[in-house]
Each structure stands twice: as C-alpha cells, then as structure tokens.
PDB file of C-alpha atoms in Angstrom:
ATOM      1  CA  MET A   1       0.000   0.000   0.000  1.00 70.00           C
ATOM      2  CA  ASN A   2       2.789   2.423   0.913  1.00 88.00           C
ATOM      3  CA  GLU A   3       4.476   1.828  -2.459  1.00 90.00           C
ATOM      4  CA  LYS A   4       1.234   2.673  -4.295  1.00 89.00           C
ATOM      5  CA  ILE A   5       0.806   5.859  -2.264  1.00 92.00           C
ATOM      6  CA  ALA A   6       4.426   6.847  -2.943  1.00 93.00           C
ATOM      7  CA  ARG A   7       4.004   6.251  -6.700  1.00 92.00           C
ATOM      8  CA  LEU A   8       0.786   8.279  -6.758  1.00 92.00           C
ATOM      9  CA  GLN A   9       2.391  11.111  -4.782  1.00 94.00           C
ATOM     10  CA  ALA A  10       5.347  11.148  -7.204  1.00 94.00           C
ATOM     11  CA  TYR A  11       2.863  11.391 -10.099  1.00 92.00           C
ATOM     12  CA  LEU A  12       1.120  14.323  -8.385  1.00 94.00           C
ATOM     13  CA  ASP A  13       4.364  16.086  -7.484  1.00 95.00           C
ATOM     14  CA  ALA A  14       5.385  16.065 -11.161  1.00 94.00           C
ATOM     15  CA  ARG A  15       2.241  17.999 -12.207  1.00 95.00           C
ATOM     16  CA  PRO A  16       2.137  21.754 -11.505  1.00 96.00           C
ATOM     17  CA  TYR A  17      -1.666  21.881 -11.444  1.00 94.00           C
ATOM     18  CA  ALA A  18      -1.813  19.074  -8.865  1.00 96.00           C
ATOM     19  CA  ARG A  19       0.673  21.032  -6.736  1.00 96.00           C
ATOM     20  CA  PHE A  20      -1.454  24.193  -7.142  1.00 96.00           C
ATOM     21  CA  LEU A  21      -4.532  22.303  -5.946  1.00 96.00           C
ATOM     22  CA  GLY A  22      -2.580  20.729  -3.083  1.00 97.00           C
ATOM     23  CA  ALA A  23      -3.574  17.177  -4.089  1.00 97.00           C
ATOM     24  CA  LYS A  24      -2.119  14.434  -1.900  1.00 96.00           C
ATOM     25  CA  ALA A  25      -2.059  10.646  -2.118  1.00 95.00           C
ATOM     26  CA  ASP A  26      -3.788   8.906   0.760  1.00 93.00           C
ATOM     27  CA  ALA A  27      -5.360   5.599   1.737  1.00 90.00           C
ATOM     28  CA  VAL A  28      -8.942   5.142   2.949  1.00 90.00           C
ATOM     29  CA  GLU A  29     -10.169   1.733   4.045  1.00 88.00           C
ATOM     30  CA  GLY A  30      -7.380  -0.012   2.139  1.00 85.00           C
ATOM     31  CA  GLU A  31      -7.943   1.952  -1.065  1.00 90.00           C
ATOM     32  CA  VAL A  32      -5.532   4.500  -2.540  1.00 90.00           C
ATOM     33  CA  VAL A  33      -7.334   7.819  -3.054  1.00 95.00           C
ATOM     34  CA  LEU A  34      -6.563  11.433  -3.847  1.00 96.00           C
ATOM     35  CA  ALA A  35      -7.089  13.887  -1.004  1.00 97.00           C
ATOM     36  CA  LEU A  36      -7.771  17.551  -1.693  1.00 97.00           C
ATOM     37  CA  PRO A  37      -7.189  19.476   1.558  1.00 97.00           C
ATOM     38  CA  PHE A  38      -9.230  22.650   1.833  1.00 96.00           C
ATOM     39  CA  SER A  39      -7.529  25.890   0.924  1.00 96.00           C
ATOM     40  CA  PRO A  40      -9.149  29.346   0.562  1.00 95.00           C
ATOM     41  CA  HIS A  41      -7.928  29.694  -3.036  1.00 95.00           C
ATOM     42  CA  LEU A  42     -10.173  26.746  -4.037  1.00 96.00           C
ATOM     43  CA  ILE A  43     -13.421  28.524  -3.101  1.00 95.00           C
ATOM     44  CA  GLY A  44     -15.722  29.400  -5.998  1.00 93.00           C
ATOM     45  CA  ASN A  45     -18.821  30.586  -4.145  1.00 89.00           C
ATOM     46  CA  THR A  46     -17.923  32.764  -1.179  1.00 90.00           C
ATOM     47  CA  ALA A  47     -21.569  33.105  -0.065  1.00 91.00           C
ATOM     48  CA  LEU A  48     -21.894  29.405   0.866  1.00 89.00           C
ATOM     49  CA  PRO A  49     -18.756  28.969   0.906  1.00 92.00           C
ATOM     50  CA  ALA A  50     -18.302  26.154  -1.626  1.00 95.00           C
ATOM     51  CA  LEU A  51     -15.453  24.704  -3.666  1.00 96.00           C
ATOM     52  CA  HIS A  52     -15.304  25.878  -7.282  1.00 97.00           C
ATOM     53  CA  GLY A  53     -16.812  23.331  -9.657  1.00 96.00           C
ATOM     54  CA  GLY A  54     -13.718  23.497 -11.839  1.00 97.00           C
ATOM     55  CA  VAL A  55     -11.582  22.465  -8.880  1.00 97.00           C
ATOM     56  CA  ILE A  56     -13.810  19.464  -8.224  1.00 97.00           C
ATOM     57  CA  GLY A  57     -13.795  18.500 -11.903  1.00 97.00           C
ATOM     58  CA  ALA A  58     -10.031  18.936 -12.156  1.00 97.00           C
ATOM     59  CA  ILE A  59      -9.240  16.760  -9.141  1.00 97.00           C
ATOM     60  CA  MET A  60     -11.592  14.058 -10.467  1.00 98.00           C
ATOM     61  CA  GLU A  61     -10.002  14.093 -13.938  1.00 97.00           C
ATOM     62  CA  LEU A  62      -6.572  14.049 -12.302  1.00 96.00           C
ATOM     63  CA  SER A  63      -7.646  11.016 -10.282  1.00 97.00           C
ATOM     64  CA  ALA A  64      -8.732   9.161 -13.438  1.00 97.00           C
ATOM     65  CA  LEU A  65      -5.512   9.962 -15.309  1.00 96.00           C
ATOM     66  CA  SER A  66      -3.310   9.063 -12.349  1.00 94.00           C
ATOM     67  CA  ARG A  67      -5.101   5.726 -11.859  1.00 94.00           C
ATOM     68  CA  LEU A  68      -4.682   4.912 -15.555  1.00 95.00           C
ATOM     69  CA  THR A  69      -1.004   5.892 -15.482  1.00 92.00           C
ATOM     70  CA  LEU A  70      -0.224   3.804 -12.417  1.00 91.00           C
ATOM     71  CA  VAL A  71      -2.136   0.714 -13.559  1.00 92.00           C
ATOM     72  CA  HIS A  72      -1.328   0.947 -17.292  1.00 92.00           C
ATOM     73  CA  PRO A  73       1.954   2.871 -17.677  1.00 90.00           C
ATOM     74  CA  ARG A  74       2.766   3.920 -21.256  1.00 91.00           C
ATOM     75  CA  LEU A  75       5.532   5.764 -23.087  1.00 91.00           C
ATOM     76  CA  SER A  76       3.270   8.721 -23.889  1.00 94.00           C
ATOM     77  CA  PRO A  77       0.676  10.205 -21.530  1.00 93.00           C
ATOM     78  CA  HIS A  78      -2.967   9.186 -21.518  1.00 96.00           C
ATOM     79  CA  GLN A  79      -5.347  11.844 -22.823  1.00 97.00           C
ATOM     80  CA  THR A  80      -8.891  12.815 -21.992  1.00 97.00           C
ATOM     81  CA  ILE A  81     -11.438  12.207 -24.755  1.00 98.00           C
ATOM     82  CA  ASP A  82     -14.561  13.313 -22.878  1.00 98.00           C
ATOM     83  CA  VAL A  83     -15.884  13.583 -19.352  1.00 98.00           C
ATOM     84  CA  THR A  84     -19.330  14.060 -17.867  1.00 98.00           C
ATOM     85  CA  ILE A  85     -19.484  15.430 -14.340  1.00 98.00           C
ATOM     86  CA  GLU A  86     -22.544  15.320 -12.136  1.00 98.00           C
ATOM     87  CA  TYR A  87     -22.366  17.843  -9.287  1.00 97.00           C
ATOM     88  CA  LEU A  88     -24.492  16.269  -6.571  1.00 98.00           C
ATOM     89  CA  ARG A  89     -23.841  18.479  -3.520  1.00 96.00           C
ATOM     90  CA  PRO A  90     -21.875  21.625  -2.742  1.00 95.00           C
ATOM     91  CA  GLY A  91     -18.217  21.012  -1.935  1.00 96.00           C
ATOM     92  CA  ARG A  92     -17.847  22.363   1.572  1.00 96.00           C
ATOM     93  CA  PRO A  93     -14.622  23.954   2.878  1.00 95.00           C
ATOM     94  CA  GLN A  94     -13.112  20.702   4.108  1.00 97.00           C
ATOM     95  CA  THR A  95     -10.967  17.866   2.768  1.00 97.00           C
ATOM     96  CA  THR A  96     -12.363  16.141  -0.328  1.00 98.00           C
ATOM     97  CA  LEU A  97     -11.504  12.523  -1.130  1.00 98.00           C
ATOM     98  CA  VAL A  98     -11.549  11.165  -4.688  1.00 98.00           C
ATOM     99  CA  SER A  99     -11.404   7.609  -5.974  1.00 97.00           C
ATOM    100  CA  ALA A 100     -11.220   6.391  -9.595  1.00 97.00           C
ATOM    101  CA  HIS A 101     -12.347   2.997 -10.867  1.00 97.00           C
ATOM    102  CA  LEU A 102     -11.299   1.559 -14.226  1.00 97.00           C
ATOM    103  CA  LYS A 103     -14.498   0.076 -15.622  1.00 98.00           C
ATOM    104  CA  LYS A 104     -13.032  -1.117 -18.927  1.00 97.00           C
ATOM    105  CA  VAL A 105      -9.591  -0.768 -20.455  1.00 97.00           C
ATOM    106  CA  GLY A 106      -9.347  -1.704 -24.112  1.00 95.00           C
ATOM    107  CA  ARG A 107      -6.409  -1.513 -26.502  1.00 93.00           C
ATOM    108  CA  ARG A 108      -6.798   2.238 -27.101  1.00 95.00           C
ATOM    109  CA  ILE A 109      -9.630   3.584 -24.916  1.00 97.00           C
ATOM    110  CA  ALA A 110     -10.430   3.295 -21.221  1.00 98.00           C
ATOM    111  CA  ASN A 111     -13.757   3.911 -19.484  1.00 98.00           C
ATOM    112  CA  VAL A 112     -13.266   5.362 -15.997  1.00 98.00           C
ATOM    113  CA  GLN A 113     -15.696   6.331 -13.238  1.00 98.00           C
ATOM    114  CA  VAL A 114     -14.698   8.650 -10.409  1.00 98.00           C
ATOM    115  CA  GLU A 115     -16.466   9.712  -7.241  1.00 98.00           C
ATOM    116  CA  ALA A 116     -15.686  12.535  -4.834  1.00 98.00           C
ATOM    117  CA  TRP A 117     -16.921  12.777  -1.252  1.00 98.00           C
ATOM    118  CA  GLN A 118     -16.250  14.642   1.955  1.00 97.00           C
ATOM    119  CA  GLU A 119     -17.880  13.504   5.211  1.00 95.00           C
ATOM    120  CA  SER A 120     -19.377  10.229   3.982  1.00 95.00           C
ATOM    121  CA  ARG A 121     -18.734   8.143   0.915  1.00 95.00           C
ATOM    122  CA  ASP A 122     -22.462   7.412   0.875  1.00 97.00           C
ATOM    123  CA  GLN A 123     -23.081  11.083   0.088  1.00 97.00           C
ATOM    124  CA  PRO A 124     -20.799  11.913  -2.853  1.00 98.00           C
ATOM    125  CA  ILE A 125     -20.448  15.550  -3.857  1.00 98.00           C
ATOM    126  CA  ALA A 126     -19.736  14.702  -7.514  1.00 98.00           C
ATOM    127  CA  ALA A 127     -19.415  11.816  -9.961  1.00 98.00           C
ATOM    128  CA  LEU A 128     -17.445  11.677 -13.208  1.00 98.00           C
ATOM    129  CA  ARG A 129     -17.670   9.290 -16.149  1.00 98.00           C
ATOM    130  CA  GLY A 130     -15.013   9.606 -18.783  1.00 98.00           C
ATOM    131  CA  HIS A 131     -13.298   8.100 -21.780  1.00 98.00           C
ATOM    132  CA  PHE A 132      -9.535   8.327 -22.073  1.00 98.00           C
ATOM    133  CA  LEU A 133      -7.208   7.638 -24.972  1.00 97.00           C
ATOM    134  CA  LEU A 134      -4.400   5.378 -23.814  1.00 97.00           C
ATOM    135  CA  GLY A 135      -0.853   6.486 -24.462  1.00 94.00           C
ATOM    136  CA  ARG A 136       1.482   4.799 -26.914  1.00 91.00           C
ATOM    137  CA  GLU A 137       2.954   1.484 -25.674  1.00 86.00           C
ATOM    138  CA  SER A 138       6.140   1.414 -27.740  1.00 69.00           C
TER     139      SER A 138
END
C-alpha cells in the first residue's frame, strides 16, 4: 500500500496543477485515493462557501488519469477524450476525497468512473464518467 501511495504522490508532485490544488495521495479503508485538503484559493462561491466546480472537476479528472497511469503505464501520456461530471452536492470547505475505478480498459480507450466525497462516501459531492485515450505502448 505504501508503495502505491508513494508512486501516486510522485505522479502528483510532477504535475504543476496538482501542486497548485494541493492534491495528496492517501489511503482510505485499504484503497488509494486522492485527497484535496481545503484551501481558501479553491473557493468558488464565497456566499456558501463552496469549492469551485472546476476544482472538483479537475481533481476528479486528475484522479482518473493518475489511476490509468499507475495501472497501465505507457511511453506517452494518456489523454482525456470526454468527461461528464454530475455535481451532486456543494463542496464544503473541508478535505475532499476522490477515488477512480477503471471500468473497462481496451487496446486504445479506457472507461473510468470517479467519485468525490467529503464527510461520507455514501453522500458523494460529484461523480465523473469519462473516456480516455491510452498512451502509446512502444
């Protein structure tokens, strides 16, 4: 488990946008997840206050790409084809956890589902479904 967290953290540390967001690798109930600690620069709606939707979408897409990269490493990076994000609840000013699941990985395209939650995994704040073009193997 520690090796997987270290590999994920190395992946995140190599990406400037992940560093800007403050994304961290973590483990929850035996599963490697991305953790997005709260920071004031991530707020989109100051009246609530709530996390910006773009921040939530970005951390979810980052989770999908990092999962693909760690499970199916390639010579060239994986690329996003399309994503659909369902915003289910406001992202409160607290740590957000994100987990990606590879539903199907073909020769060239992968189907990935991602969920983000805060207090309880049973009450996700957002869900993402996406298709990703796999990087070149050789």
